[in-house]
């Protein structure tokens, strides 16, 4: 069974940093592009970032470019999102999602990131 | 960036009725790279349709997608109780953008 499980500390101060992780299982992780998508409370879905299957290529939404870094470890079946210079408007549930390659057939349950003092 | 506008914002229907959801793009979506997702409260989105009209694995045939260019439609032929949810369209022809969602609620 395909599983994606996100984790990461939930509360961070403005200007702070946080790393999200996504553990993948039930499929050949290294065959797939992976993405992060976020959803602010009560709002819609917003694509954040993607990494190709071998980690050699990444892309970011303009709103996070220069602040967030996506990476993966295919040996560990792990996806990461390093988030720096966090702002209140980054408060959201962050989902990792499996890409085909640019629509998403499997999603994690999401992890809430709250940026507040 | 392609902006997707979904309408209506809320659709109030009864079980057994037909639901028609619209997704309009600000410019043509190349190769019909348009997907639809369903999201229930407290849950992750679920892929319903990709390539504008191809049902994802395990999706019932009461869900159908159509359209091309800038106008796309998701149709639920007969609403089941479990279909009341929020639906999002997504284009992936260039970068990735989502529509604002349509909530299908019980009338």
PDB file of C-alpha atoms in Angstrom:
ATOM      1  CA  UNK A   1       0.000   0.000   0.000  1.00  0.00           C
ATOM      2  CA  UNK A   2       1.322   3.431  -0.940  1.00  0.00           C
ATOM      3  CA  UNK A   3       1.932   5.576   2.112  1.00  0.00           C
ATOM      4  CA  UNK A   4       3.265   9.093   2.547  1.00  0.00           C
ATOM      5  CA  UNK A   5       3.728  10.288   6.118  1.00  0.00           C
ATOM      6  CA  UNK A   6       4.766  13.867   6.840  1.00  0.00           C
ATOM      7  CA  UNK A   7       6.434  15.035  10.020  1.00  0.00           C
ATOM      8  CA  UNK A   8       7.961  18.238  11.392  1.00  0.00           C
ATOM      9  CA  UNK A   9       7.721  20.469  14.428  1.00  0.00           C
ATOM     10  CA  UNK A  10       4.474  22.484  14.208  1.00  0.00           C
ATOM     11  CA  UNK A  11       5.076  25.928  15.798  1.00  0.00           C
ATOM     12  CA  UNK A  12       7.844  28.330  14.797  1.00  0.00           C
ATOM     13  CA  UNK A  13       8.436  32.051  15.278  1.00  0.00           C
ATOM     14  CA  UNK A  14       8.481  34.490  12.341  1.00  0.00           C
ATOM     15  CA  UNK A  15      11.916  34.484  10.778  1.00  0.00           C
ATOM     16  CA  UNK A  16      12.578  30.981  12.028  1.00  0.00           C
ATOM     17  CA  UNK A  17      13.391  27.748  10.233  1.00  0.00           C
ATOM     18  CA  UNK A  18      11.810  24.348  10.065  1.00  0.00           C
ATOM     19  CA  UNK A  19      12.438  21.139   8.163  1.00  0.00           C
ATOM     20  CA  UNK A  20       9.549  18.958   7.074  1.00  0.00           C
ATOM     21  CA  UNK A  21      10.036  15.297   6.257  1.00  0.00           C
ATOM     22  CA  UNK A  22       7.910  12.880   4.286  1.00  0.00           C
ATOM     23  CA  UNK A  23       8.483   9.137   4.620  1.00  0.00           C
ATOM     24  CA  UNK A  24       7.407   7.135   1.580  1.00  0.00           C
ATOM     25  CA  UNK A  25       6.614   3.436   1.438  1.00  0.00           C
ATOM     26  CA  UNK A  26       4.755   0.920  -0.699  1.00  0.00           C
ATOM     27  CA  UNK A  27       6.221   2.036  -4.034  1.00  0.00           C
ATOM     28  CA  UNK A  28       9.563   2.560  -5.759  1.00  0.00           C
ATOM     29  CA  UNK A  29      10.248   6.062  -4.456  1.00  0.00           C
ATOM     30  CA  UNK A  30      13.119   6.739  -6.856  1.00  0.00           C
ATOM     31  CA  UNK A  31      10.805   6.353  -9.872  1.00  0.00           C
ATOM     32  CA  UNK A  32       8.641   9.364  -9.039  1.00  0.00           C
ATOM     33  CA  UNK A  33       8.757  13.134  -8.940  1.00  0.00           C
ATOM     34  CA  UNK A  34       7.671  14.417  -5.558  1.00  0.00           C
ATOM     35  CA  UNK A  35       5.949  17.631  -4.535  1.00  0.00           C
ATOM     36  CA  UNK A  36       4.945  19.770  -1.591  1.00  0.00           C
ATOM     37  CA  UNK A  37       1.516  21.409  -1.653  1.00  0.00           C
ATOM     38  CA  UNK A  38       0.164  23.621   1.117  1.00  0.00           C
ATOM     39  CA  UNK A  39      -3.242  24.747   2.307  1.00  0.00           C
ATOM     40  CA  UNK A  40      -3.726  27.706   4.620  1.00  0.00           C
ATOM     41  CA  UNK A  41      -6.531  27.310   7.175  1.00  0.00           C
ATOM     42  CA  UNK A  42      -9.889  27.433   5.412  1.00  0.00           C
ATOM     43  CA  UNK A  43      -8.256  28.162   2.074  1.00  0.00           C
ATOM     44  CA  UNK A  44      -7.473  26.334  -1.162  1.00  0.00           C
ATOM     45  CA  UNK A  45      -4.515  24.305  -2.357  1.00  0.00           C
ATOM     46  CA  UNK A  46      -1.254  25.956  -3.395  1.00  0.00           C
ATOM     47  CA  UNK A  47       1.650  24.174  -5.038  1.00  0.00           C
ATOM     48  CA  UNK A  48       4.953  24.868  -3.279  1.00  0.00           C
ATOM     49  CA  UNK A  49       7.771  22.882  -4.829  1.00  0.00           C
ATOM     50  CA  UNK A  50       8.799  19.765  -6.749  1.00  0.00           C
ATOM     51  CA  UNK A  51      11.865  17.602  -7.175  1.00  0.00           C
ATOM     52  CA  UNK A  52      12.449  15.179 -10.023  1.00  0.00           C
ATOM     53  CA  UNK A  53      13.034  11.487  -9.478  1.00  0.00           C
ATOM     54  CA  UNK A  54      16.812  11.580  -8.967  1.00  0.00           C
ATOM     55  CA  UNK A  55      16.906  14.925  -7.174  1.00  0.00           C
ATOM     56  CA  UNK A  56      18.827  16.725  -9.910  1.00  0.00           C
ATOM     57  CA  UNK A  57      16.108  19.235 -10.749  1.00  0.00           C
ATOM     58  CA  UNK A  58      13.890  21.354  -8.509  1.00  0.00           C
ATOM     59  CA  UNK A  59      11.281  24.056  -8.945  1.00  0.00           C
ATOM     60  CA  UNK A  60       9.550  26.458  -6.577  1.00  0.00           C
ATOM     61  CA  UNK A  61       6.554  28.746  -6.365  1.00  0.00           C
ATOM     62  CA  UNK A  62       7.561  32.398  -6.480  1.00  0.00           C
ATOM     63  CA  UNK A  63       6.226  32.899  -2.950  1.00  0.00           C
ATOM     64  CA  UNK A  64       8.836  30.548  -1.470  1.00  0.00           C
ATOM     65  CA  UNK A  65      11.738  30.873  -3.908  1.00  0.00           C
ATOM     66  CA  UNK A  66      14.967  31.639  -2.088  1.00  0.00           C
ATOM     67  CA  UNK A  67      13.483  30.655   1.288  1.00  0.00           C
ATOM     68  CA  UNK A  68      12.505  26.985   0.851  1.00  0.00           C
ATOM     69  CA  UNK A  69      14.627  24.087  -0.380  1.00  0.00           C
ATOM     70  CA  UNK A  70      13.247  20.734  -1.463  1.00  0.00           C
ATOM     71  CA  UNK A  71      15.429  17.639  -1.427  1.00  0.00           C
ATOM     72  CA  UNK A  72      15.160  13.874  -1.328  1.00  0.00           C
ATOM     73  CA  UNK A  73      17.129  10.839  -0.193  1.00  0.00           C
ATOM     74  CA  UNK A  74      16.216   7.922  -2.418  1.00  0.00           C
ATOM     75  CA  UNK A  75      18.224   5.493  -0.290  1.00  0.00           C
ATOM     76  CA  UNK A  76      16.011   6.317   2.679  1.00  0.00           C
ATOM     77  CA  UNK A  77      12.766   6.910   0.722  1.00  0.00           C
ATOM     78  CA  UNK A  78      12.538  10.375   2.233  1.00  0.00           C
ATOM     79  CA  UNK A  79      11.432  13.764   0.925  1.00  0.00           C
ATOM     80  CA  UNK A  80      12.331  16.989   2.715  1.00  0.00           C
ATOM     81  CA  UNK A  81      11.374  20.644   2.717  1.00  0.00           C
ATOM     82  CA  UNK A  82      13.757  23.033   4.449  1.00  0.00           C
ATOM     83  CA  UNK A  83      11.892  26.243   5.220  1.00  0.00           C
ATOM     84  CA  UNK A  84      13.809  29.376   6.240  1.00  0.00           C
ATOM     85  CA  UNK A  85      12.774  32.964   6.936  1.00  0.00           C
ATOM     86  CA  UNK A  86       9.273  31.805   7.759  1.00  0.00           C
ATOM     87  CA  UNK A  87       6.425  34.310   7.697  1.00  0.00           C
ATOM     88  CA  UNK A  88       2.961  34.325   9.201  1.00  0.00           C
ATOM     89  CA  UNK A  89       1.529  33.776   5.733  1.00  0.00           C
ATOM     90  CA  UNK A  90       3.380  30.441   5.519  1.00  0.00           C
ATOM     91  CA  UNK A  91       1.010  29.047   8.149  1.00  0.00           C
ATOM     92  CA  UNK A  92      -0.639  26.070   6.486  1.00  0.00           C
ATOM     93  CA  UNK A  93      -1.050  22.327   6.322  1.00  0.00           C
ATOM     94  CA  UNK A  94       1.784  21.016   4.179  1.00  0.00           C
ATOM     95  CA  UNK A  95       1.167  17.897   2.114  1.00  0.00           C
ATOM     96  CA  UNK A  96       3.723  15.789   0.330  1.00  0.00           C
ATOM     97  CA  UNK A  97       2.379  14.295  -2.861  1.00  0.00           C
ATOM     98  CA  UNK A  98       3.537  11.806  -5.457  1.00  0.00           C
ATOM     99  CA  UNK A  99       3.694  13.298  -8.956  1.00  0.00           C
ATOM    100  CA  UNK A 100       2.853  11.773 -12.339  1.00  0.00           C
ATOM    101  CA  UNK A 101       4.856  13.861 -12.826  1.00  0.00           C
ATOM    102  CA  UNK A 102       2.928  17.116 -12.396  1.00  0.00           C
ATOM    103  CA  UNK A 103      -0.458  15.961 -11.117  1.00  0.00           C
ATOM    104  CA  UNK A 104      -0.738  14.123  -7.840  1.00  0.00           C
ATOM    105  CA  UNK A 105      -2.052  10.601  -7.394  1.00  0.00           C
ATOM    106  CA  UNK A 106      -1.118  10.018  -3.755  1.00  0.00           C
ATOM    107  CA  UNK A 107      -1.038  12.471  -0.873  1.00  0.00           C
ATOM    108  CA  UNK A 108       0.159  12.323   2.699  1.00  0.00           C
ATOM    109  CA  UNK A 109      -2.162  13.212   5.566  1.00  0.00           C
ATOM    110  CA  UNK A 110      -0.513  16.617   5.946  1.00  0.00           C
ATOM    111  CA  UNK A 111       1.357  18.360   8.738  1.00  0.00           C
ATOM    112  CA  UNK A 112       0.352  21.731  10.196  1.00  0.00           C
ATOM    113  CA  UNK A 113       2.960  24.457  10.284  1.00  0.00           C
ATOM    114  CA  UNK A 114       2.093  27.493  12.385  1.00  0.00           C
ATOM    115  CA  UNK A 115       4.254  30.604  12.182  1.00  0.00           C
ATOM    116  CA  UNK A 116       3.493  32.831  15.120  1.00  0.00           C
ATOM    117  CA  UNK A 117       5.185  34.697  17.925  1.00  0.00           C
TER     118      UNK A 117
ATOM    119  CA  UNK B   1       0.762  31.960 -14.566  1.00  0.00           C
ATOM    120  CA  UNK B   2      -2.521  30.351 -15.566  1.00  0.00           C
ATOM    121  CA  UNK B   3      -5.350  31.378 -13.239  1.00  0.00           C
ATOM    122  CA  UNK B   4      -8.163  28.863 -12.764  1.00  0.00           C
ATOM    123  CA  UNK B   5     -11.614  30.130 -11.797  1.00  0.00           C
ATOM    124  CA  UNK B   6     -14.081  27.586 -10.451  1.00  0.00           C
ATOM    125  CA  UNK B   7     -17.819  28.130 -10.392  1.00  0.00           C
ATOM    126  CA  UNK B   8     -20.080  28.090  -8.617  1.00  0.00           C
ATOM    127  CA  UNK B   9     -18.408  28.622  -5.275  1.00  0.00           C
ATOM    128  CA  UNK B  10     -21.039  26.483  -3.590  1.00  0.00           C
ATOM    129  CA  UNK B  11     -23.469  24.003  -5.111  1.00  0.00           C
ATOM    130  CA  UNK B  12     -26.443  22.945  -2.969  1.00  0.00           C
ATOM    131  CA  UNK B  13     -27.931  19.686  -4.184  1.00  0.00           C
ATOM    132  CA  UNK B  14     -29.668  16.573  -2.923  1.00  0.00           C
ATOM    133  CA  UNK B  15     -28.420  13.008  -3.133  1.00  0.00           C
ATOM    134  CA  UNK B  16     -29.337  11.515  -6.475  1.00  0.00           C
ATOM    135  CA  UNK B  17     -29.076  14.822  -8.331  1.00  0.00           C
ATOM    136  CA  UNK B  18     -26.573  15.693 -11.026  1.00  0.00           C
ATOM    137  CA  UNK B  19     -23.697  18.046 -10.209  1.00  0.00           C
ATOM    138  CA  UNK B  20     -21.936  20.136 -12.840  1.00  0.00           C
ATOM    139  CA  UNK B  21     -18.782  21.973 -11.764  1.00  0.00           C
ATOM    140  CA  UNK B  22     -16.946  24.445 -13.986  1.00  0.00           C
ATOM    141  CA  UNK B  23     -13.256  25.335 -14.186  1.00  0.00           C
ATOM    142  CA  UNK B  24     -12.220  28.168 -16.495  1.00  0.00           C
ATOM    143  CA  UNK B  25      -8.597  28.973 -17.295  1.00  0.00           C
ATOM    144  CA  UNK B  26      -7.174  32.420 -18.017  1.00  0.00           C
ATOM    145  CA  UNK B  27      -5.323  30.954 -21.007  1.00  0.00           C
ATOM    146  CA  UNK B  28      -5.402  27.697 -22.886  1.00  0.00           C
ATOM    147  CA  UNK B  29      -4.272  24.651 -20.903  1.00  0.00           C
ATOM    148  CA  UNK B  30      -1.864  22.766 -23.124  1.00  0.00           C
ATOM    149  CA  UNK B  31      -2.641  19.158 -24.015  1.00  0.00           C
ATOM    150  CA  UNK B  32      -5.607  19.161 -21.639  1.00  0.00           C
ATOM    151  CA  UNK B  33      -3.279  18.947 -18.647  1.00  0.00           C
ATOM    152  CA  UNK B  34      -6.169  19.405 -16.235  1.00  0.00           C
ATOM    153  CA  UNK B  35      -6.905  17.353 -13.114  1.00  0.00           C
ATOM    154  CA  UNK B  36      -9.723  17.282 -10.568  1.00  0.00           C
ATOM    155  CA  UNK B  37      -9.481  16.447  -6.869  1.00  0.00           C
ATOM    156  CA  UNK B  38     -11.997  15.832  -4.108  1.00  0.00           C
ATOM    157  CA  UNK B  39     -11.278  16.918  -0.542  1.00  0.00           C
ATOM    158  CA  UNK B  40     -13.333  16.125   2.527  1.00  0.00           C
ATOM    159  CA  UNK B  41     -12.912  17.985   5.847  1.00  0.00           C
ATOM    160  CA  UNK B  42      -9.753  17.005   7.673  1.00  0.00           C
ATOM    161  CA  UNK B  43      -8.560  14.809   4.811  1.00  0.00           C
ATOM    162  CA  UNK B  44      -5.997  15.077   2.049  1.00  0.00           C
ATOM    163  CA  UNK B  45      -7.196  15.639  -1.499  1.00  0.00           C
ATOM    164  CA  UNK B  46      -7.973  12.609  -3.645  1.00  0.00           C
ATOM    165  CA  UNK B  47      -7.272  12.486  -7.373  1.00  0.00           C
ATOM    166  CA  UNK B  48     -10.434  11.966  -9.423  1.00  0.00           C
ATOM    167  CA  UNK B  49      -9.610  12.920 -13.019  1.00  0.00           C
ATOM    168  CA  UNK B  50      -6.455  13.696 -15.000  1.00  0.00           C
ATOM    169  CA  UNK B  51      -5.849  14.614 -18.632  1.00  0.00           C
ATOM    170  CA  UNK B  52      -9.205  16.418 -18.413  1.00  0.00           C
ATOM    171  CA  UNK B  53     -11.236  13.221 -18.828  1.00  0.00           C
ATOM    172  CA  UNK B  54      -9.392  10.115 -17.574  1.00  0.00           C
ATOM    173  CA  UNK B  55     -10.673   8.695 -14.312  1.00  0.00           C
ATOM    174  CA  UNK B  56      -8.031   7.787 -11.754  1.00  0.00           C
ATOM    175  CA  UNK B  57      -7.785   4.242 -10.455  1.00  0.00           C
ATOM    176  CA  UNK B  58     -10.767   3.247  -8.339  1.00  0.00           C
ATOM    177  CA  UNK B  59     -12.890   6.296  -9.121  1.00  0.00           C
ATOM    178  CA  UNK B  60     -16.559   5.430  -9.767  1.00  0.00           C
ATOM    179  CA  UNK B  61     -17.914   6.048 -13.252  1.00  0.00           C
ATOM    180  CA  UNK B  62     -20.462   8.556 -11.961  1.00  0.00           C
ATOM    181  CA  UNK B  63     -17.525  11.004 -12.046  1.00  0.00           C
ATOM    182  CA  UNK B  64     -16.658  12.304 -15.496  1.00  0.00           C
ATOM    183  CA  UNK B  65     -14.492  15.107 -16.816  1.00  0.00           C
ATOM    184  CA  UNK B  66     -14.692  16.982 -20.082  1.00  0.00           C
ATOM    185  CA  UNK B  67     -13.440  20.074 -21.829  1.00  0.00           C
ATOM    186  CA  UNK B  68     -10.386  21.498 -23.499  1.00  0.00           C
ATOM    187  CA  UNK B  69      -8.627  24.795 -24.057  1.00  0.00           C
ATOM    188  CA  UNK B  70      -9.914  27.119 -21.354  1.00  0.00           C
ATOM    189  CA  UNK B  71     -13.195  25.477 -20.291  1.00  0.00           C
ATOM    190  CA  UNK B  72     -13.425  22.281 -18.288  1.00  0.00           C
ATOM    191  CA  UNK B  73     -16.243  20.501 -16.476  1.00  0.00           C
ATOM    192  CA  UNK B  74     -16.502  17.888 -13.769  1.00  0.00           C
ATOM    193  CA  UNK B  75     -19.843  16.082 -13.735  1.00  0.00           C
ATOM    194  CA  UNK B  76     -21.150  13.817 -10.997  1.00  0.00           C
ATOM    195  CA  UNK B  77     -24.055  12.001 -12.604  1.00  0.00           C
ATOM    196  CA  UNK B  78     -25.913  11.041  -9.423  1.00  0.00           C
ATOM    197  CA  UNK B  79     -24.679  12.356  -6.103  1.00  0.00           C
ATOM    198  CA  UNK B  80     -24.038   9.799  -3.405  1.00  0.00           C
ATOM    199  CA  UNK B  81     -23.870  10.854   0.266  1.00  0.00           C
ATOM    200  CA  UNK B  82     -20.076  10.465   0.239  1.00  0.00           C
ATOM    201  CA  UNK B  83     -19.705  12.906  -2.681  1.00  0.00           C
ATOM    202  CA  UNK B  84     -20.483  16.002  -0.622  1.00  0.00           C
ATOM    203  CA  UNK B  85     -17.085  17.645  -0.434  1.00  0.00           C
ATOM    204  CA  UNK B  86     -14.920  20.383  -1.957  1.00  0.00           C
ATOM    205  CA  UNK B  87     -13.639  19.882  -5.486  1.00  0.00           C
ATOM    206  CA  UNK B  88     -10.524  21.506  -6.947  1.00  0.00           C
ATOM    207  CA  UNK B  89      -9.273  21.692 -10.497  1.00  0.00           C
ATOM    208  CA  UNK B  90      -5.550  21.886 -11.207  1.00  0.00           C
ATOM    209  CA  UNK B  91      -3.637  22.658 -14.387  1.00  0.00           C
ATOM    210  CA  UNK B  92      -0.186  21.261 -15.003  1.00  0.00           C
ATOM    211  CA  UNK B  93       0.526  22.465 -18.518  1.00  0.00           C
ATOM    212  CA  UNK B  94       3.236  24.834 -17.411  1.00  0.00           C
ATOM    213  CA  UNK B  95       3.671  25.544 -13.775  1.00  0.00           C
ATOM    214  CA  UNK B  96       1.077  24.167 -11.404  1.00  0.00           C
ATOM    215  CA  UNK B  97      -1.952  26.120 -10.273  1.00  0.00           C
ATOM    216  CA  UNK B  98      -5.195  25.169  -8.551  1.00  0.00           C
ATOM    217  CA  UNK B  99      -8.650  26.657  -8.757  1.00  0.00           C
ATOM    218  CA  UNK B 100     -10.278  28.097  -5.664  1.00  0.00           C
ATOM    219  CA  UNK B 101     -12.610  25.130  -5.222  1.00  0.00           C
ATOM    220  CA  UNK B 102     -16.320  24.358  -5.421  1.00  0.00           C
ATOM    221  CA  UNK B 103     -18.098  23.115  -2.335  1.00  0.00           C
ATOM    222  CA  UNK B 104     -20.867  20.612  -3.020  1.00  0.00           C
ATOM    223  CA  UNK B 105     -23.166  20.701  -0.026  1.00  0.00           C
ATOM    224  CA  UNK B 106     -26.340  18.913   0.958  1.00  0.00           C
ATOM    225  CA  UNK B 107     -29.460  20.913   0.153  1.00  0.00           C
TER     226      UNK B 107
END
